[in-house]
PDB file of C-alpha atoms in Angstrom:
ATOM      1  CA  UNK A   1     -46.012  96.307  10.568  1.00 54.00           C
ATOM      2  CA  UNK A   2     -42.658  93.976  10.879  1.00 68.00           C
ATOM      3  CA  UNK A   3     -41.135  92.535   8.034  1.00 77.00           C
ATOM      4  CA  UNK A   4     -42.775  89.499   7.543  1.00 86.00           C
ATOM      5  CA  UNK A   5     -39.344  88.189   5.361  1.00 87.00           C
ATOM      6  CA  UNK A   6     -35.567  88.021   6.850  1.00 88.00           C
ATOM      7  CA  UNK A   7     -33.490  91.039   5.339  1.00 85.00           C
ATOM      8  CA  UNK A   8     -29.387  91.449   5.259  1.00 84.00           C
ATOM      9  CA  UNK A   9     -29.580  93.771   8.532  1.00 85.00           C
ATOM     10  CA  UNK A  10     -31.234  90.415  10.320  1.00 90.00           C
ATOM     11  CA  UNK A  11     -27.786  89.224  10.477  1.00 93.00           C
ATOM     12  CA  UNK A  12     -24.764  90.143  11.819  1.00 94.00           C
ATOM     13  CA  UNK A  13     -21.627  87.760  12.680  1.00 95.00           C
ATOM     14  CA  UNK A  14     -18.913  87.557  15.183  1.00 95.00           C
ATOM     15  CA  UNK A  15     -15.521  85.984  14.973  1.00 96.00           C
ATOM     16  CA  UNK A  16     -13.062  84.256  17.804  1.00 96.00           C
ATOM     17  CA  UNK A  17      -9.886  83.193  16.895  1.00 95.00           C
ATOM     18  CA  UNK A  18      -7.928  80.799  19.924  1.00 89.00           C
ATOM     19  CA  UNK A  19     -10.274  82.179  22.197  1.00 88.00           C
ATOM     20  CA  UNK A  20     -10.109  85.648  21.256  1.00 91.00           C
ATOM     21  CA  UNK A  21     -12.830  87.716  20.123  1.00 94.00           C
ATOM     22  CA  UNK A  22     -11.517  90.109  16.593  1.00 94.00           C
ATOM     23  CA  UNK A  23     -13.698  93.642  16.377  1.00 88.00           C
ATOM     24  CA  UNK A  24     -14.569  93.481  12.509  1.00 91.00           C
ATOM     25  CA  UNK A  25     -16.705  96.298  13.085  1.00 87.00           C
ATOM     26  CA  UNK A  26     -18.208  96.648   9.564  1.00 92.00           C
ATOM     27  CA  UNK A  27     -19.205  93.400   8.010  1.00 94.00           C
ATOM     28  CA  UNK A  28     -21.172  94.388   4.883  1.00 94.00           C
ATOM     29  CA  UNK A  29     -21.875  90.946   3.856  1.00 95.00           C
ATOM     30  CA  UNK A  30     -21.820  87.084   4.514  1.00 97.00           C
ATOM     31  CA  UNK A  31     -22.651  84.055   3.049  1.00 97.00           C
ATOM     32  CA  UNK A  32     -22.383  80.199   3.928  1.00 98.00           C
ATOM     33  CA  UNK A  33     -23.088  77.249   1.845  1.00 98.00           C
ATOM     34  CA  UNK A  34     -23.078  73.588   2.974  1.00 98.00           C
ATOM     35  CA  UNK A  35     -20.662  71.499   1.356  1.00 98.00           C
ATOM     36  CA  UNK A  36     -21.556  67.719   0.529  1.00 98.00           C
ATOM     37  CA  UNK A  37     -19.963  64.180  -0.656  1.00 97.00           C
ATOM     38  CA  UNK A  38     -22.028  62.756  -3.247  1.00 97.00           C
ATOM     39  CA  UNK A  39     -22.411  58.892  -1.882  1.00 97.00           C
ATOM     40  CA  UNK A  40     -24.316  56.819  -4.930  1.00 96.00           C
ATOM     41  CA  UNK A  41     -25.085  53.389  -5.933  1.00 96.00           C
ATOM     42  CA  UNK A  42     -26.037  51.877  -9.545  1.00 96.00           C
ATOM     43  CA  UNK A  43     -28.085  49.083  -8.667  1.00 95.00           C
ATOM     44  CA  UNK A  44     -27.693  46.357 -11.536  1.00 96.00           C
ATOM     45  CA  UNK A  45     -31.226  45.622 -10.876  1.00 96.00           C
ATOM     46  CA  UNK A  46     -32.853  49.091 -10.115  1.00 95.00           C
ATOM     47  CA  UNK A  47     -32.216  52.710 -10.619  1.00 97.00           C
ATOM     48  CA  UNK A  48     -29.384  54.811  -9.191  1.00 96.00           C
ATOM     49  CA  UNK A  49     -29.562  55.772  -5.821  1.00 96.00           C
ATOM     50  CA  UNK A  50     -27.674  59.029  -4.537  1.00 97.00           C
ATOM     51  CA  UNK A  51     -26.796  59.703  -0.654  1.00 95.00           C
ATOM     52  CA  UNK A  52     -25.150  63.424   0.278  1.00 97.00           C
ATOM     53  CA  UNK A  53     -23.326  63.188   3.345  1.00 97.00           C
ATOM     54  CA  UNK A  54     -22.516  66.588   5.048  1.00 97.00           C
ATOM     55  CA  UNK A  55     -18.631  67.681   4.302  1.00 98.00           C
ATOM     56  CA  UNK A  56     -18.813  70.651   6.269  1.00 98.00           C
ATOM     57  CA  UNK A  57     -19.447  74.658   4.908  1.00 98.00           C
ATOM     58  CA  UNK A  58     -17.306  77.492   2.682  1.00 98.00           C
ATOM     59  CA  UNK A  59     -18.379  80.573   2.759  1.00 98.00           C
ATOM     60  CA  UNK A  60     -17.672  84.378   2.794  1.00 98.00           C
ATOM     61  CA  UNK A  61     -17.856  87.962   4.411  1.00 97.00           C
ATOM     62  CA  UNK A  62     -17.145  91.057   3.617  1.00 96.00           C
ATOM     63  CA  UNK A  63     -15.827  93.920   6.185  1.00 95.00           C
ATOM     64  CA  UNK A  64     -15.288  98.071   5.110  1.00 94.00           C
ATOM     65  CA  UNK A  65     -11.843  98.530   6.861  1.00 94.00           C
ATOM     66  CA  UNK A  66     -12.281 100.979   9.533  1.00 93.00           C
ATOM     67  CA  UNK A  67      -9.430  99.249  11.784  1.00 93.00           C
ATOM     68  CA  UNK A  68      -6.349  96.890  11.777  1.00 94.00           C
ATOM     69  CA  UNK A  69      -8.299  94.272  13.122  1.00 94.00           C
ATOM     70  CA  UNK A  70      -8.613  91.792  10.379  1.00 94.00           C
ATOM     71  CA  UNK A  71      -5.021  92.157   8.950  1.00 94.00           C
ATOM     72  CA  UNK A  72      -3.355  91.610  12.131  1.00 94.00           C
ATOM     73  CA  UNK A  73      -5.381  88.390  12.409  1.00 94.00           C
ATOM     74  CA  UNK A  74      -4.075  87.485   9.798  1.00 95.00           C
ATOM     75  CA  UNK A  75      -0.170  88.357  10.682  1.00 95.00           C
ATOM     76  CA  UNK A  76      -0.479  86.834  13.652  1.00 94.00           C
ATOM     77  CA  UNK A  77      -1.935  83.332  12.005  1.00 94.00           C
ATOM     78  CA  UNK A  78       0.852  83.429   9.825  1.00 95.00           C
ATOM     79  CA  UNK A  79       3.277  84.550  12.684  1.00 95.00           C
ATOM     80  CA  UNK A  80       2.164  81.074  14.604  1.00 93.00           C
ATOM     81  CA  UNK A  81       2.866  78.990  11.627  1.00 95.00           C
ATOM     82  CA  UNK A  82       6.273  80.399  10.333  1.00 96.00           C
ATOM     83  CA  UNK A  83       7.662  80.217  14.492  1.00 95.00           C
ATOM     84  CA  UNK A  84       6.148  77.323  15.997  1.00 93.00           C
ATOM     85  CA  UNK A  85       4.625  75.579  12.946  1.00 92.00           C
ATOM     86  CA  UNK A  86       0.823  75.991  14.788  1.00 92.00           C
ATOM     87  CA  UNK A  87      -2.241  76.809  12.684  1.00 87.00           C
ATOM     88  CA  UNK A  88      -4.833  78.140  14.840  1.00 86.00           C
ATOM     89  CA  UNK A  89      -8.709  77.548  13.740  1.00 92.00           C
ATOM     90  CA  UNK A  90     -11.354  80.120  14.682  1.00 96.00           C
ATOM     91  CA  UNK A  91     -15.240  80.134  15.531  1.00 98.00           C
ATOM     92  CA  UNK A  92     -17.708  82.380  13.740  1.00 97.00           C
ATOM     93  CA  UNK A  93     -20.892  82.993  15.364  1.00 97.00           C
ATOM     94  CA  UNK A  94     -23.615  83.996  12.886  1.00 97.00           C
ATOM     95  CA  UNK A  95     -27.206  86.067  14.645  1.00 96.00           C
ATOM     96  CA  UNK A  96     -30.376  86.381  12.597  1.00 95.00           C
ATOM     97  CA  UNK A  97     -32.954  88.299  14.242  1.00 93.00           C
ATOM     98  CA  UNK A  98     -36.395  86.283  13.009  1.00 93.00           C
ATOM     99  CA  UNK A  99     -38.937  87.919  11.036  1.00 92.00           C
ATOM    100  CA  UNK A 100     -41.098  86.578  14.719  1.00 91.00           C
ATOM    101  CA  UNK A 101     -38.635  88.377  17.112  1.00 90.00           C
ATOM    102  CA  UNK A 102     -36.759  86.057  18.202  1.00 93.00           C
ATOM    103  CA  UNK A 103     -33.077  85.156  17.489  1.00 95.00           C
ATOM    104  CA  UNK A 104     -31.433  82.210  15.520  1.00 96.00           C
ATOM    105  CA  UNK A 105     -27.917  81.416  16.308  1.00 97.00           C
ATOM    106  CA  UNK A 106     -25.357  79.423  14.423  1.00 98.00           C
ATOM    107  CA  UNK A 107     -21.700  78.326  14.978  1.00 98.00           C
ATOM    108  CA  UNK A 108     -19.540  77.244  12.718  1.00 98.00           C
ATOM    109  CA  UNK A 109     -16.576  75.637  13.712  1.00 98.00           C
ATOM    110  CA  UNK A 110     -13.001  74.856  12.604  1.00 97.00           C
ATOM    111  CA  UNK A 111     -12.801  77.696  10.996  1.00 97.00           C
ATOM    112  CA  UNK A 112      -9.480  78.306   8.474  1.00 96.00           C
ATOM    113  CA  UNK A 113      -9.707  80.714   6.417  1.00 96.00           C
ATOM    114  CA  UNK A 114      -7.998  83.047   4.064  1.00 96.00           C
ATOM    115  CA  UNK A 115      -8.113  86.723   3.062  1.00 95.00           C
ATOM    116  CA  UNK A 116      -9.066  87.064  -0.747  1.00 91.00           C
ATOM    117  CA  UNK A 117      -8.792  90.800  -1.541  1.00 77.00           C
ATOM    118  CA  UNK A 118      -7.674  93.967  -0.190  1.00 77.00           C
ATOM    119  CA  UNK A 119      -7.510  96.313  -3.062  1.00 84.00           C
ATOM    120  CA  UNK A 120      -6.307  99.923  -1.719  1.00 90.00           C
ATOM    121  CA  UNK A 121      -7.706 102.623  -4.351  1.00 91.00           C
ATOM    122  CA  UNK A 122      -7.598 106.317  -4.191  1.00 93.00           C
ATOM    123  CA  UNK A 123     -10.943 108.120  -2.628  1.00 92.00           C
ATOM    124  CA  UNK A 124     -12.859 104.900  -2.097  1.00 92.00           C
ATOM    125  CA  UNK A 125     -13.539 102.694   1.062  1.00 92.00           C
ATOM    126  CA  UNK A 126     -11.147  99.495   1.421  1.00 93.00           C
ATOM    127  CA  UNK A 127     -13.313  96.326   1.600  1.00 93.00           C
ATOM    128  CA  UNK A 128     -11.808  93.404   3.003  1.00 95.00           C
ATOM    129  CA  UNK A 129     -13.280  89.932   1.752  1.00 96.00           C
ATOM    130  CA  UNK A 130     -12.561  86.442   3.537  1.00 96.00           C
ATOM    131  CA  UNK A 131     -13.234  83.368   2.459  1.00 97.00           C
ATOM    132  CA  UNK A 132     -13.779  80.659   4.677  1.00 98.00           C
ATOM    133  CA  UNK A 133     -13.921  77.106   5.264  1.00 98.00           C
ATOM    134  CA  UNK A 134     -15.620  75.521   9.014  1.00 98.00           C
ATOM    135  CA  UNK A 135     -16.116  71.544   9.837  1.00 98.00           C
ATOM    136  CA  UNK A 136     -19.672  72.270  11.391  1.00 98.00           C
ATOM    137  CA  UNK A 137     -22.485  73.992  11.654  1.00 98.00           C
ATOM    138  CA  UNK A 138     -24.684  73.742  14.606  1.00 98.00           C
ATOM    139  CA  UNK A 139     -28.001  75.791  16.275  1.00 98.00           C
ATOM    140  CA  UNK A 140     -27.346  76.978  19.139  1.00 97.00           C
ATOM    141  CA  UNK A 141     -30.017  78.633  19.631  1.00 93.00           C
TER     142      UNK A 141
END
């Protein structure tokens, strides 16, 4: 019988950067929240009224280090800003395989982001964690 619920191995993500597609082989986790702007109105003659207007996602993954990949992303975001004073933004492509079969796909766009932790310890794996901030997110499919 197929799982009749969505599980963490449903999903995996990918990540362009300018154009450029980084291997993060081992992403271990991800998450995405929508952010919103509270919009409200205290009628003198009625009760409050609240609107939430979309003010576009933060979220998170998590990669085990098994390659340079992610830090020299990284250097070479920072290298663009410190000689030509150019952030670039990046895409991340999220896939859900559907408890039905069939594949959701979301992009969110704009993305900046920022590397959070990369403790190094002795006889344990190096996890990477980004945070992440993108404009958009839209279906593609």
């Amino acid at each position: 019988m197929a799982n009749p619920y969505s599980i963490g191995r449903d999903c995996r993500i990918t990540v362009l950067w300018n154009g450029q597609r980084v291997d993060l082989r081992d992403v271990t986790s991800f998450s995405a929240a929508q952010e919103t702007q509270a919009l409200r109105a205290n009628p003198l003659n009625g009760v409050p009224l609240e609107f939430n207007v979309p003010n576009g996602w933060r979220g998170a993954f998590q990669i085990a280090r098994a390659n340079a990949a992610l830090d020299n992303l990284v250097a070479a975001v920072e290298a663009a800003y410190w000689n030509a004073g150019t952030v670039g933004s990046g895409t991340i492509y999220q896939y859900v395989t559907e408890p039905d079969g069939t594949t959701s796909t979301w992009e969110f766009s704009n993305v900046s982001m920022q590397l959070k932790s990369d403790p190094w310890q002795a006889d344990h794996m190096i996890h990477q964690t980004v945070q992440f901030f993108a404009s958009t997110r839209t279906k593609i499919s």
